[in-house]
Short mmCIF file of N, CA and C in Angstrom, two decimals:
data_model
loop_
_atom_site.label_atom_id
_atom_site.label_comp_id
_atom_site.label_asym_id
_atom_site.label_seq_id
_atom_site.Cartn_x
_atom_site.Cartn_y
_atom_site.Cartn_z
N UNK A 1 0.55 91.16 -131.31
CA UNK A 1 0.30 91.84 -132.57
C UNK A 1 -0.57 93.06 -132.30
N UNK A 2 -0.23 94.20 -132.91
CA UNK A 2 -1.03 95.41 -132.75
C UNK A 2 -1.70 95.73 -134.07
N UNK A 3 -2.76 96.53 -133.98
CA UNK A 3 -3.48 96.91 -135.18
C UNK A 3 -3.94 98.36 -135.04
N UNK A 4 -4.25 98.99 -136.16
CA UNK A 4 -4.74 100.36 -136.13
C UNK A 4 -6.12 100.39 -135.50
N UNK A 5 -6.39 101.40 -134.72
CA UNK A 5 -7.70 101.55 -134.09
C UNK A 5 -8.54 102.48 -134.95
N UNK A 6 -9.79 102.11 -135.13
CA UNK A 6 -10.72 102.97 -135.87
C UNK A 6 -11.24 104.02 -134.90
N UNK A 7 -10.88 105.25 -135.12
CA UNK A 7 -11.33 106.33 -134.26
C UNK A 7 -12.07 107.36 -135.09
N UNK A 8 -12.94 108.09 -134.43
CA UNK A 8 -13.64 109.18 -135.08
C UNK A 8 -13.09 110.49 -134.53
N UNK A 9 -12.88 111.43 -135.43
CA UNK A 9 -12.42 112.75 -135.05
C UNK A 9 -13.65 113.58 -134.72
N UNK A 10 -13.67 114.21 -133.55
CA UNK A 10 -14.86 114.96 -133.14
C UNK A 10 -15.07 116.21 -133.99
N UNK A 11 -14.01 116.72 -134.62
CA UNK A 11 -14.11 117.84 -135.57
C UNK A 11 -13.59 117.34 -136.91
N UNK A 12 -14.48 116.77 -137.72
CA UNK A 12 -14.08 116.16 -138.99
C UNK A 12 -13.42 117.14 -139.95
N UNK A 13 -13.63 118.44 -139.75
CA UNK A 13 -13.02 119.42 -140.64
C UNK A 13 -11.53 119.62 -140.35
N UNK A 14 -11.05 119.10 -139.22
CA UNK A 14 -9.65 119.25 -138.84
C UNK A 14 -8.83 118.12 -139.46
N UNK A 15 -8.26 118.39 -140.62
CA UNK A 15 -7.50 117.38 -141.34
C UNK A 15 -6.26 116.92 -140.58
N UNK A 16 -5.65 117.83 -139.84
CA UNK A 16 -4.47 117.46 -139.06
C UNK A 16 -4.82 116.46 -137.95
N UNK A 17 -5.98 116.64 -137.33
CA UNK A 17 -6.40 115.68 -136.31
C UNK A 17 -6.73 114.33 -136.93
N UNK A 18 -7.30 114.35 -138.12
CA UNK A 18 -7.59 113.08 -138.80
C UNK A 18 -6.30 112.32 -139.07
N UNK A 19 -5.26 113.03 -139.44
CA UNK A 19 -3.96 112.40 -139.66
C UNK A 19 -3.42 111.84 -138.34
N UNK A 20 -3.53 112.61 -137.28
CA UNK A 20 -3.05 112.15 -135.97
C UNK A 20 -3.80 110.89 -135.53
N UNK A 21 -5.10 110.84 -135.78
CA UNK A 21 -5.91 109.69 -135.39
C UNK A 21 -5.41 108.40 -136.02
N UNK A 22 -4.92 108.49 -137.23
CA UNK A 22 -4.43 107.30 -137.93
C UNK A 22 -3.18 106.72 -137.27
N UNK A 23 -2.55 107.46 -136.39
CA UNK A 23 -1.31 107.00 -135.74
C UNK A 23 -1.55 106.26 -134.43
N UNK A 24 -2.77 106.22 -133.94
CA UNK A 24 -3.08 105.57 -132.67
C UNK A 24 -3.33 104.08 -132.91
N UNK A 25 -2.75 103.23 -132.04
CA UNK A 25 -2.88 101.77 -132.16
C UNK A 25 -3.66 101.20 -130.99
N UNK A 26 -4.26 100.03 -131.20
CA UNK A 26 -4.85 99.22 -130.13
C UNK A 26 -3.85 98.12 -129.78
N UNK A 27 -3.62 97.92 -128.49
CA UNK A 27 -2.74 96.84 -128.04
C UNK A 27 -3.56 95.98 -127.07
N UNK A 28 -3.96 94.78 -127.49
CA UNK A 28 -4.78 93.94 -126.61
C UNK A 28 -3.99 93.38 -125.44
N UNK A 29 -4.71 93.17 -124.33
CA UNK A 29 -4.17 92.54 -123.13
C UNK A 29 -2.99 93.29 -122.52
N UNK A 30 -3.06 94.61 -122.55
CA UNK A 30 -2.02 95.43 -121.90
C UNK A 30 -2.71 96.55 -121.14
N UNK A 31 -2.38 96.80 -119.91
CA UNK A 31 -1.26 96.24 -119.14
C UNK A 31 -1.55 94.89 -118.50
N UNK A 32 -2.76 94.38 -118.67
CA UNK A 32 -3.09 93.05 -118.15
C UNK A 32 -4.14 92.43 -119.04
N UNK A 33 -4.36 91.12 -118.94
CA UNK A 33 -5.34 90.45 -119.80
C UNK A 33 -6.73 91.09 -119.69
N UNK A 34 -7.37 91.24 -120.84
CA UNK A 34 -8.71 91.80 -120.89
C UNK A 34 -8.77 93.30 -121.09
N UNK A 35 -7.64 93.99 -120.96
CA UNK A 35 -7.61 95.45 -121.15
C UNK A 35 -7.11 95.73 -122.56
N UNK A 36 -7.81 96.61 -123.26
CA UNK A 36 -7.40 97.04 -124.60
C UNK A 36 -6.78 98.43 -124.48
N UNK A 37 -5.48 98.52 -124.66
CA UNK A 37 -4.72 99.75 -124.47
C UNK A 37 -4.66 100.53 -125.78
N UNK A 38 -4.89 101.84 -125.70
CA UNK A 38 -4.74 102.71 -126.88
C UNK A 38 -3.38 103.37 -126.79
N UNK A 39 -2.53 103.07 -127.75
CA UNK A 39 -1.15 103.55 -127.75
C UNK A 39 -1.03 104.81 -128.59
N UNK A 40 -0.79 105.95 -127.91
CA UNK A 40 -0.62 107.21 -128.63
C UNK A 40 0.84 107.54 -128.87
N UNK A 41 1.74 106.62 -128.53
CA UNK A 41 3.17 106.89 -128.72
C UNK A 41 3.53 107.28 -130.15
N UNK A 42 3.01 106.59 -131.18
CA UNK A 42 3.34 107.02 -132.54
C UNK A 42 2.85 108.44 -132.85
N UNK A 43 1.71 108.83 -132.30
CA UNK A 43 1.20 110.19 -132.50
C UNK A 43 2.11 111.20 -131.83
N UNK A 44 2.58 110.90 -130.62
CA UNK A 44 3.47 111.82 -129.92
C UNK A 44 4.82 111.95 -130.62
N UNK A 45 5.24 110.89 -131.28
CA UNK A 45 6.53 110.90 -131.98
C UNK A 45 6.47 111.65 -133.31
N UNK A 46 5.28 111.93 -133.79
CA UNK A 46 5.09 112.61 -135.07
C UNK A 46 4.88 114.10 -134.81
N UNK A 47 5.78 114.94 -135.28
CA UNK A 47 5.71 116.38 -134.99
C UNK A 47 4.41 117.02 -135.43
N UNK A 48 3.97 116.75 -136.63
CA UNK A 48 2.73 117.36 -137.13
C UNK A 48 1.52 116.85 -136.35
N UNK A 49 1.50 115.57 -136.03
CA UNK A 49 0.39 115.02 -135.26
C UNK A 49 0.33 115.61 -133.87
N UNK A 50 1.49 115.72 -133.22
CA UNK A 50 1.54 116.31 -131.89
C UNK A 50 1.10 117.77 -131.91
N UNK A 51 1.56 118.53 -132.88
CA UNK A 51 1.15 119.94 -132.98
C UNK A 51 -0.36 120.07 -133.15
N UNK A 52 -0.95 119.22 -133.97
CA UNK A 52 -2.40 119.26 -134.19
C UNK A 52 -3.16 118.99 -132.89
N UNK A 53 -2.72 118.00 -132.16
CA UNK A 53 -3.38 117.64 -130.91
C UNK A 53 -3.22 118.74 -129.87
N UNK A 54 -2.02 119.26 -129.72
CA UNK A 54 -1.75 120.32 -128.74
C UNK A 54 -2.60 121.55 -129.03
N UNK A 55 -2.64 121.95 -130.28
CA UNK A 55 -3.43 123.13 -130.66
C UNK A 55 -4.91 122.92 -130.38
N UNK A 56 -5.43 121.75 -130.71
CA UNK A 56 -6.85 121.49 -130.53
C UNK A 56 -7.24 121.36 -129.05
N UNK A 57 -6.36 120.80 -128.22
CA UNK A 57 -6.69 120.62 -126.81
C UNK A 57 -6.90 121.95 -126.09
N UNK A 58 -6.11 122.96 -126.42
CA UNK A 58 -6.21 124.24 -125.72
C UNK A 58 -7.07 125.27 -126.41
N UNK A 59 -7.51 124.99 -127.62
CA UNK A 59 -8.28 125.94 -128.41
C UNK A 59 -9.61 126.28 -127.75
N UNK A 60 -9.99 127.55 -127.80
CA UNK A 60 -11.30 128.02 -127.32
C UNK A 60 -11.55 127.68 -125.85
N UNK A 61 -10.52 127.74 -125.03
CA UNK A 61 -10.65 127.48 -123.60
C UNK A 61 -9.82 128.51 -122.85
N UNK A 62 -10.41 129.13 -121.84
CA UNK A 62 -9.67 130.09 -121.01
C UNK A 62 -9.12 129.36 -119.79
N UNK A 63 -7.79 129.34 -119.67
CA UNK A 63 -7.16 128.66 -118.54
C UNK A 63 -5.88 129.38 -118.15
N UNK A 64 -5.53 129.26 -116.86
CA UNK A 64 -4.34 129.90 -116.31
C UNK A 64 -3.16 128.94 -116.21
N UNK A 65 -3.46 127.66 -116.07
CA UNK A 65 -2.42 126.65 -115.89
C UNK A 65 -2.95 125.31 -116.39
N UNK A 66 -2.04 124.44 -116.80
CA UNK A 66 -2.40 123.10 -117.26
C UNK A 66 -1.98 122.10 -116.18
N UNK A 67 -2.84 121.13 -115.89
CA UNK A 67 -2.49 120.02 -115.00
C UNK A 67 -2.46 118.76 -115.85
N UNK A 68 -1.27 118.20 -116.03
CA UNK A 68 -1.11 116.96 -116.78
C UNK A 68 -1.15 115.77 -115.84
N UNK A 69 -1.91 114.74 -116.24
CA UNK A 69 -2.09 113.55 -115.41
C UNK A 69 -1.02 112.51 -115.78
N UNK A 70 -0.36 111.98 -114.75
CA UNK A 70 0.70 110.97 -114.96
C UNK A 70 0.15 109.78 -115.73
N UNK A 71 0.85 109.28 -116.71
CA UNK A 71 2.15 109.72 -117.15
C UNK A 71 2.06 110.43 -118.50
N UNK A 72 1.26 109.91 -119.42
CA UNK A 72 1.25 110.53 -120.75
C UNK A 72 0.57 111.89 -120.76
N UNK A 73 -0.24 112.19 -119.77
CA UNK A 73 -0.79 113.53 -119.65
C UNK A 73 0.29 114.57 -119.38
N UNK A 74 1.43 114.13 -118.81
CA UNK A 74 2.57 115.04 -118.62
C UNK A 74 3.09 115.51 -119.97
N UNK A 75 3.26 114.57 -120.88
CA UNK A 75 3.84 114.89 -122.19
C UNK A 75 2.95 115.87 -122.95
N UNK A 76 1.68 115.52 -123.06
CA UNK A 76 0.75 116.36 -123.82
C UNK A 76 0.47 117.66 -123.06
N UNK A 77 0.28 117.57 -121.75
CA UNK A 77 -0.01 118.75 -120.95
C UNK A 77 1.10 119.78 -120.99
N UNK A 78 2.35 119.33 -120.92
CA UNK A 78 3.48 120.27 -120.99
C UNK A 78 3.53 120.96 -122.34
N UNK A 79 3.24 120.22 -123.39
CA UNK A 79 3.24 120.81 -124.73
C UNK A 79 2.11 121.84 -124.87
N UNK A 80 0.93 121.54 -124.31
CA UNK A 80 -0.19 122.49 -124.35
C UNK A 80 0.19 123.76 -123.57
N UNK A 81 0.75 123.59 -122.38
CA UNK A 81 1.13 124.75 -121.56
C UNK A 81 2.14 125.62 -122.30
N UNK A 82 3.13 125.03 -122.91
CA UNK A 82 4.14 125.79 -123.65
C UNK A 82 3.50 126.52 -124.82
N UNK A 83 2.65 125.84 -125.56
CA UNK A 83 2.02 126.45 -126.74
C UNK A 83 1.12 127.62 -126.38
N UNK A 84 0.48 127.57 -125.20
CA UNK A 84 -0.47 128.61 -124.80
C UNK A 84 0.11 129.56 -123.76
N UNK A 85 1.39 129.42 -123.43
CA UNK A 85 2.06 130.37 -122.55
C UNK A 85 1.68 130.29 -121.09
N UNK A 86 1.34 129.10 -120.60
CA UNK A 86 1.00 128.94 -119.18
C UNK A 86 1.99 128.01 -118.51
N UNK A 87 1.84 127.85 -117.21
CA UNK A 87 2.61 126.87 -116.48
C UNK A 87 1.95 125.50 -116.55
N UNK A 88 2.65 124.50 -116.04
CA UNK A 88 2.13 123.13 -116.03
C UNK A 88 2.40 122.49 -114.68
N UNK A 89 1.45 121.69 -114.22
CA UNK A 89 1.55 120.97 -112.96
C UNK A 89 1.39 119.48 -113.28
N UNK A 90 2.19 118.65 -112.64
CA UNK A 90 2.04 117.21 -112.80
C UNK A 90 1.23 116.63 -111.66
N UNK A 91 0.12 115.97 -111.99
CA UNK A 91 -0.66 115.24 -110.99
C UNK A 91 -0.08 113.83 -110.97
N UNK A 92 0.45 113.42 -109.79
CA UNK A 92 1.34 112.27 -109.71
C UNK A 92 0.74 111.06 -109.02
N UNK A 93 1.33 109.91 -109.31
CA UNK A 93 1.06 108.69 -108.56
C UNK A 93 1.73 108.84 -107.19
N UNK A 94 1.30 108.07 -106.19
CA UNK A 94 1.84 108.24 -104.84
C UNK A 94 3.33 107.92 -104.76
N UNK A 95 3.99 108.63 -103.83
CA UNK A 95 5.39 108.39 -103.55
C UNK A 95 6.36 109.08 -104.48
N UNK A 96 5.88 109.96 -105.36
CA UNK A 96 6.73 110.64 -106.33
C UNK A 96 7.01 112.09 -105.97
N UNK A 97 6.25 112.64 -105.02
CA UNK A 97 6.38 114.06 -104.68
C UNK A 97 7.02 114.24 -103.31
N UNK A 98 7.91 115.21 -103.16
CA UNK A 98 8.51 115.46 -101.85
C UNK A 98 7.53 116.09 -100.87
N UNK A 99 6.61 116.93 -101.37
CA UNK A 99 5.61 117.58 -100.53
C UNK A 99 4.27 117.50 -101.26
N UNK A 100 3.28 116.91 -100.60
CA UNK A 100 1.97 116.67 -101.20
C UNK A 100 0.95 117.62 -100.59
N UNK A 101 0.20 118.32 -101.44
CA UNK A 101 -0.88 119.19 -100.96
C UNK A 101 -2.12 118.39 -100.62
N UNK A 102 -2.43 117.40 -101.46
CA UNK A 102 -3.64 116.60 -101.27
C UNK A 102 -3.54 115.35 -102.12
N UNK A 103 -4.42 114.37 -101.82
CA UNK A 103 -4.45 113.13 -102.60
C UNK A 103 -5.88 112.64 -102.68
N UNK A 104 -6.17 111.86 -103.74
CA UNK A 104 -7.48 111.27 -103.94
C UNK A 104 -7.29 109.82 -104.39
N UNK A 105 -8.02 108.90 -103.76
CA UNK A 105 -8.06 107.50 -104.20
C UNK A 105 -9.23 107.34 -105.16
N UNK A 106 -9.07 106.49 -106.17
CA UNK A 106 -10.13 106.32 -107.16
C UNK A 106 -10.04 104.95 -107.82
N UNK A 107 -11.12 104.59 -108.53
CA UNK A 107 -11.21 103.31 -109.24
C UNK A 107 -10.76 103.48 -110.68
N UNK A 108 -10.03 102.50 -111.18
CA UNK A 108 -9.62 102.44 -112.57
C UNK A 108 -10.34 101.31 -113.28
N UNK A 109 -10.21 101.28 -114.60
CA UNK A 109 -10.76 100.19 -115.40
C UNK A 109 -10.21 98.85 -114.92
N UNK A 110 -8.96 98.83 -114.45
CA UNK A 110 -8.30 97.58 -114.07
C UNK A 110 -7.75 97.59 -112.65
N UNK A 111 -8.37 98.34 -111.73
CA UNK A 111 -7.92 98.34 -110.33
C UNK A 111 -8.18 99.66 -109.62
N UNK A 112 -7.41 99.90 -108.54
CA UNK A 112 -7.51 101.13 -107.76
C UNK A 112 -6.22 101.92 -107.91
N UNK A 113 -6.30 103.23 -107.71
CA UNK A 113 -5.12 104.08 -107.82
C UNK A 113 -5.29 105.30 -106.92
N UNK A 114 -4.21 106.06 -106.80
CA UNK A 114 -4.19 107.30 -106.04
C UNK A 114 -3.52 108.37 -106.90
N UNK A 115 -4.03 109.58 -106.81
CA UNK A 115 -3.45 110.71 -107.53
C UNK A 115 -3.12 111.79 -106.50
N UNK A 116 -1.94 112.42 -106.65
CA UNK A 116 -1.51 113.43 -105.69
C UNK A 116 -1.21 114.75 -106.38
N UNK A 117 -1.48 115.83 -105.65
CA UNK A 117 -1.24 117.20 -106.12
C UNK A 117 -0.01 117.74 -105.40
N UNK A 118 0.97 118.27 -106.13
CA UNK A 118 2.14 118.86 -105.47
C UNK A 118 1.74 120.11 -104.67
N UNK A 119 2.40 120.30 -103.54
CA UNK A 119 2.14 121.47 -102.70
C UNK A 119 2.57 122.75 -103.41
N UNK A 120 1.88 123.84 -103.10
CA UNK A 120 2.24 125.19 -103.57
C UNK A 120 2.26 125.34 -105.09
N UNK A 121 1.33 124.67 -105.77
CA UNK A 121 1.29 124.78 -107.23
C UNK A 121 0.03 125.45 -107.76
N UNK A 122 -1.07 125.37 -107.02
CA UNK A 122 -2.32 126.00 -107.44
C UNK A 122 -2.72 127.07 -106.45
N UNK A 123 -3.30 128.15 -106.98
CA UNK A 123 -3.85 129.22 -106.15
C UNK A 123 -5.37 129.23 -106.28
N UNK A 124 -6.01 129.68 -105.25
CA UNK A 124 -7.46 129.79 -105.25
C UNK A 124 -7.92 130.63 -106.43
N UNK A 125 -8.91 130.13 -107.15
CA UNK A 125 -9.49 130.86 -108.27
C UNK A 125 -8.82 130.62 -109.61
N UNK A 126 -7.66 129.98 -109.63
CA UNK A 126 -7.03 129.71 -110.92
C UNK A 126 -7.91 128.78 -111.75
N UNK A 127 -7.90 129.01 -113.06
CA UNK A 127 -8.64 128.13 -113.99
C UNK A 127 -7.66 127.11 -114.56
N UNK A 128 -7.98 125.84 -114.37
CA UNK A 128 -7.07 124.75 -114.70
C UNK A 128 -7.62 123.92 -115.85
N UNK A 129 -6.80 123.74 -116.88
CA UNK A 129 -7.11 122.80 -117.96
C UNK A 129 -6.42 121.49 -117.60
N UNK A 130 -7.22 120.47 -117.32
CA UNK A 130 -6.68 119.15 -116.98
C UNK A 130 -6.51 118.37 -118.28
N UNK A 131 -5.31 117.82 -118.50
CA UNK A 131 -5.01 117.12 -119.74
C UNK A 131 -4.57 115.69 -119.45
N UNK A 132 -5.16 114.75 -120.18
CA UNK A 132 -4.74 113.35 -120.13
C UNK A 132 -4.82 112.76 -121.52
N UNK A 133 -4.28 111.57 -121.68
CA UNK A 133 -4.27 110.95 -122.99
C UNK A 133 -5.61 110.32 -123.34
N UNK A 134 -6.16 109.50 -122.43
CA UNK A 134 -7.36 108.73 -122.72
C UNK A 134 -8.39 108.89 -121.61
N UNK A 135 -9.65 109.04 -121.99
CA UNK A 135 -10.77 108.97 -121.05
C UNK A 135 -11.39 107.58 -121.21
N UNK A 136 -11.24 106.76 -120.18
CA UNK A 136 -11.80 105.41 -120.20
C UNK A 136 -13.01 105.38 -119.26
N UNK A 137 -12.82 104.97 -118.02
CA UNK A 137 -13.93 104.87 -117.07
C UNK A 137 -14.25 106.18 -116.38
N UNK A 138 -13.38 107.17 -116.49
CA UNK A 138 -13.60 108.47 -115.87
C UNK A 138 -13.01 108.59 -114.48
N UNK A 139 -12.46 107.51 -113.94
CA UNK A 139 -11.90 107.55 -112.60
C UNK A 139 -10.74 108.52 -112.44
N UNK A 140 -9.80 108.47 -113.37
CA UNK A 140 -8.62 109.32 -113.26
C UNK A 140 -8.98 110.79 -113.43
N UNK A 141 -9.76 111.11 -114.46
CA UNK A 141 -10.13 112.52 -114.66
C UNK A 141 -11.01 113.03 -113.53
N UNK A 142 -11.88 112.18 -113.00
CA UNK A 142 -12.69 112.58 -111.86
C UNK A 142 -11.82 112.91 -110.65
N UNK A 143 -10.81 112.08 -110.41
CA UNK A 143 -9.88 112.33 -109.30
C UNK A 143 -9.11 113.63 -109.53
N UNK A 144 -8.69 113.86 -110.76
CA UNK A 144 -7.96 115.10 -111.08
C UNK A 144 -8.84 116.32 -110.83
N UNK A 145 -10.10 116.25 -111.22
CA UNK A 145 -11.02 117.37 -110.99
C UNK A 145 -11.21 117.62 -109.50
N UNK A 146 -11.33 116.55 -108.71
CA UNK A 146 -11.49 116.70 -107.26
C UNK A 146 -10.24 117.34 -106.64
N UNK A 147 -9.07 116.92 -107.07
CA UNK A 147 -7.83 117.51 -106.54
C UNK A 147 -7.75 119.00 -106.82
N UNK A 148 -8.09 119.38 -108.04
CA UNK A 148 -8.05 120.80 -108.42
C UNK A 148 -9.01 121.60 -107.55
N UNK A 149 -10.22 121.11 -107.37
CA UNK A 149 -11.22 121.83 -106.56
C UNK A 149 -10.83 121.88 -105.09
N UNK A 150 -10.27 120.80 -104.57
CA UNK A 150 -9.84 120.78 -103.17
C UNK A 150 -8.76 121.83 -102.91
N UNK A 151 -8.03 122.22 -103.94
CA UNK A 151 -7.00 123.26 -103.82
C UNK A 151 -7.59 124.65 -103.96
N UNK A 152 -8.91 124.75 -104.20
CA UNK A 152 -9.56 126.04 -104.34
C UNK A 152 -9.54 126.60 -105.75
N UNK A 153 -9.03 125.83 -106.69
CA UNK A 153 -8.99 126.27 -108.09
C UNK A 153 -10.24 125.79 -108.82
N UNK A 154 -10.41 126.26 -110.05
CA UNK A 154 -11.55 125.90 -110.88
C UNK A 154 -11.10 125.00 -112.02
N UNK A 155 -11.95 124.07 -112.42
CA UNK A 155 -11.67 123.24 -113.58
C UNK A 155 -12.22 123.95 -114.81
N UNK A 156 -11.33 124.43 -115.68
CA UNK A 156 -11.76 125.08 -116.92
C UNK A 156 -12.33 124.03 -117.86
N UNK A 157 -11.65 122.89 -117.96
CA UNK A 157 -12.10 121.77 -118.78
C UNK A 157 -11.20 120.58 -118.49
N UNK A 158 -11.71 119.40 -118.80
CA UNK A 158 -10.92 118.18 -118.79
C UNK A 158 -10.76 117.78 -120.25
N UNK A 159 -9.54 117.80 -120.75
CA UNK A 159 -9.28 117.58 -122.17
C UNK A 159 -8.46 116.31 -122.37
N UNK A 160 -8.91 115.47 -123.30
CA UNK A 160 -8.22 114.22 -123.60
C UNK A 160 -8.02 114.07 -125.10
N UNK A 161 -7.01 113.29 -125.44
CA UNK A 161 -6.77 112.99 -126.84
C UNK A 161 -7.83 112.03 -127.35
N UNK A 162 -8.10 110.95 -126.59
CA UNK A 162 -8.99 109.88 -127.05
C UNK A 162 -9.98 109.51 -125.96
N UNK A 163 -11.26 109.45 -126.31
CA UNK A 163 -12.31 109.00 -125.41
C UNK A 163 -12.80 107.63 -125.87
N UNK A 164 -12.82 106.67 -124.95
CA UNK A 164 -13.34 105.34 -125.22
C UNK A 164 -14.81 105.34 -124.81
N UNK A 165 -15.68 105.63 -125.76
CA UNK A 165 -17.09 105.90 -125.44
C UNK A 165 -17.82 104.71 -124.84
N UNK A 166 -17.43 103.48 -125.18
CA UNK A 166 -18.12 102.30 -124.66
C UNK A 166 -17.98 102.17 -123.14
N UNK A 167 -16.94 102.77 -122.57
CA UNK A 167 -16.72 102.69 -121.13
C UNK A 167 -17.47 103.76 -120.35
N UNK A 168 -18.09 104.70 -121.06
CA UNK A 168 -18.99 105.71 -120.47
C UNK A 168 -18.36 106.54 -119.36
N UNK A 169 -17.07 106.83 -119.48
CA UNK A 169 -16.38 107.63 -118.49
C UNK A 169 -16.90 109.05 -118.39
N UNK A 170 -17.38 109.58 -119.50
CA UNK A 170 -17.93 110.95 -119.51
C UNK A 170 -19.09 111.07 -118.53
N UNK A 171 -19.86 109.99 -118.37
CA UNK A 171 -21.00 110.02 -117.45
C UNK A 171 -20.58 110.26 -116.00
N UNK A 172 -19.37 109.85 -115.63
CA UNK A 172 -18.87 110.07 -114.27
C UNK A 172 -18.38 111.49 -114.06
N UNK A 173 -18.31 112.25 -115.12
CA UNK A 173 -17.79 113.62 -115.05
C UNK A 173 -18.90 114.64 -115.26
N UNK A 174 -20.09 114.31 -114.82
CA UNK A 174 -21.23 115.22 -114.97
C UNK A 174 -20.89 116.58 -114.38
N UNK A 175 -21.24 117.62 -115.11
CA UNK A 175 -20.97 118.98 -114.65
C UNK A 175 -19.63 119.51 -115.10
N UNK A 176 -18.77 118.65 -115.65
CA UNK A 176 -17.47 119.09 -116.15
C UNK A 176 -17.54 119.28 -117.66
N UNK A 177 -16.79 120.26 -118.16
CA UNK A 177 -16.63 120.36 -119.61
C UNK A 177 -15.58 119.34 -120.01
N UNK A 178 -15.98 118.36 -120.80
CA UNK A 178 -15.07 117.32 -121.26
C UNK A 178 -14.81 117.56 -122.74
N UNK A 179 -13.53 117.68 -123.10
CA UNK A 179 -13.12 117.89 -124.49
C UNK A 179 -12.35 116.66 -124.94
N UNK A 180 -12.91 115.91 -125.86
CA UNK A 180 -12.23 114.75 -126.43
C UNK A 180 -12.01 115.02 -127.91
N UNK A 181 -10.76 114.92 -128.35
CA UNK A 181 -10.46 115.17 -129.75
C UNK A 181 -10.86 114.01 -130.63
N UNK A 182 -10.70 112.80 -130.11
CA UNK A 182 -10.98 111.58 -130.86
C UNK A 182 -11.84 110.67 -130.01
N UNK A 183 -12.69 109.87 -130.66
CA UNK A 183 -13.53 108.92 -129.94
C UNK A 183 -13.46 107.56 -130.61
N UNK A 184 -13.46 106.52 -129.78
CA UNK A 184 -13.47 105.15 -130.29
C UNK A 184 -14.44 104.34 -129.45
#
């Protein structure tokens, strides 16, 4: 059984974001027992909700390219890149890229993972907006920031749809500009 998640919009004056927030669900024990998954699929399926999120993620940020984190960061990141006229890069799980520029191992809320950067996608000095769906423990976004820097590019900001504040992931991203549209 799923239920609506009570989230706070970081910009309460944004009525469109408030509407999008109402579309996010909590799914207990997914992907494994003890993990509470935030499902943004209904928000992505809603045109107005998706437009509100895409607009807010890229607003007031100077960036040359978007890096979307696998998997749902691809969906939102590609939409942000298209809306703001930039390119998009997919930061992938291992074994998905034919040529890898670099990789980083990191800790997740429910295990360990690896993130890989495709070769020949970032140039030195480029400003990168990293986009993902949820900020939980900070492991994934931290790995994404390290990959971007190892390529010689700059992190313009790490932007997420939903931040799970109880997991204190923002604390692991000290020195990074973290943009969370919604918090729970």
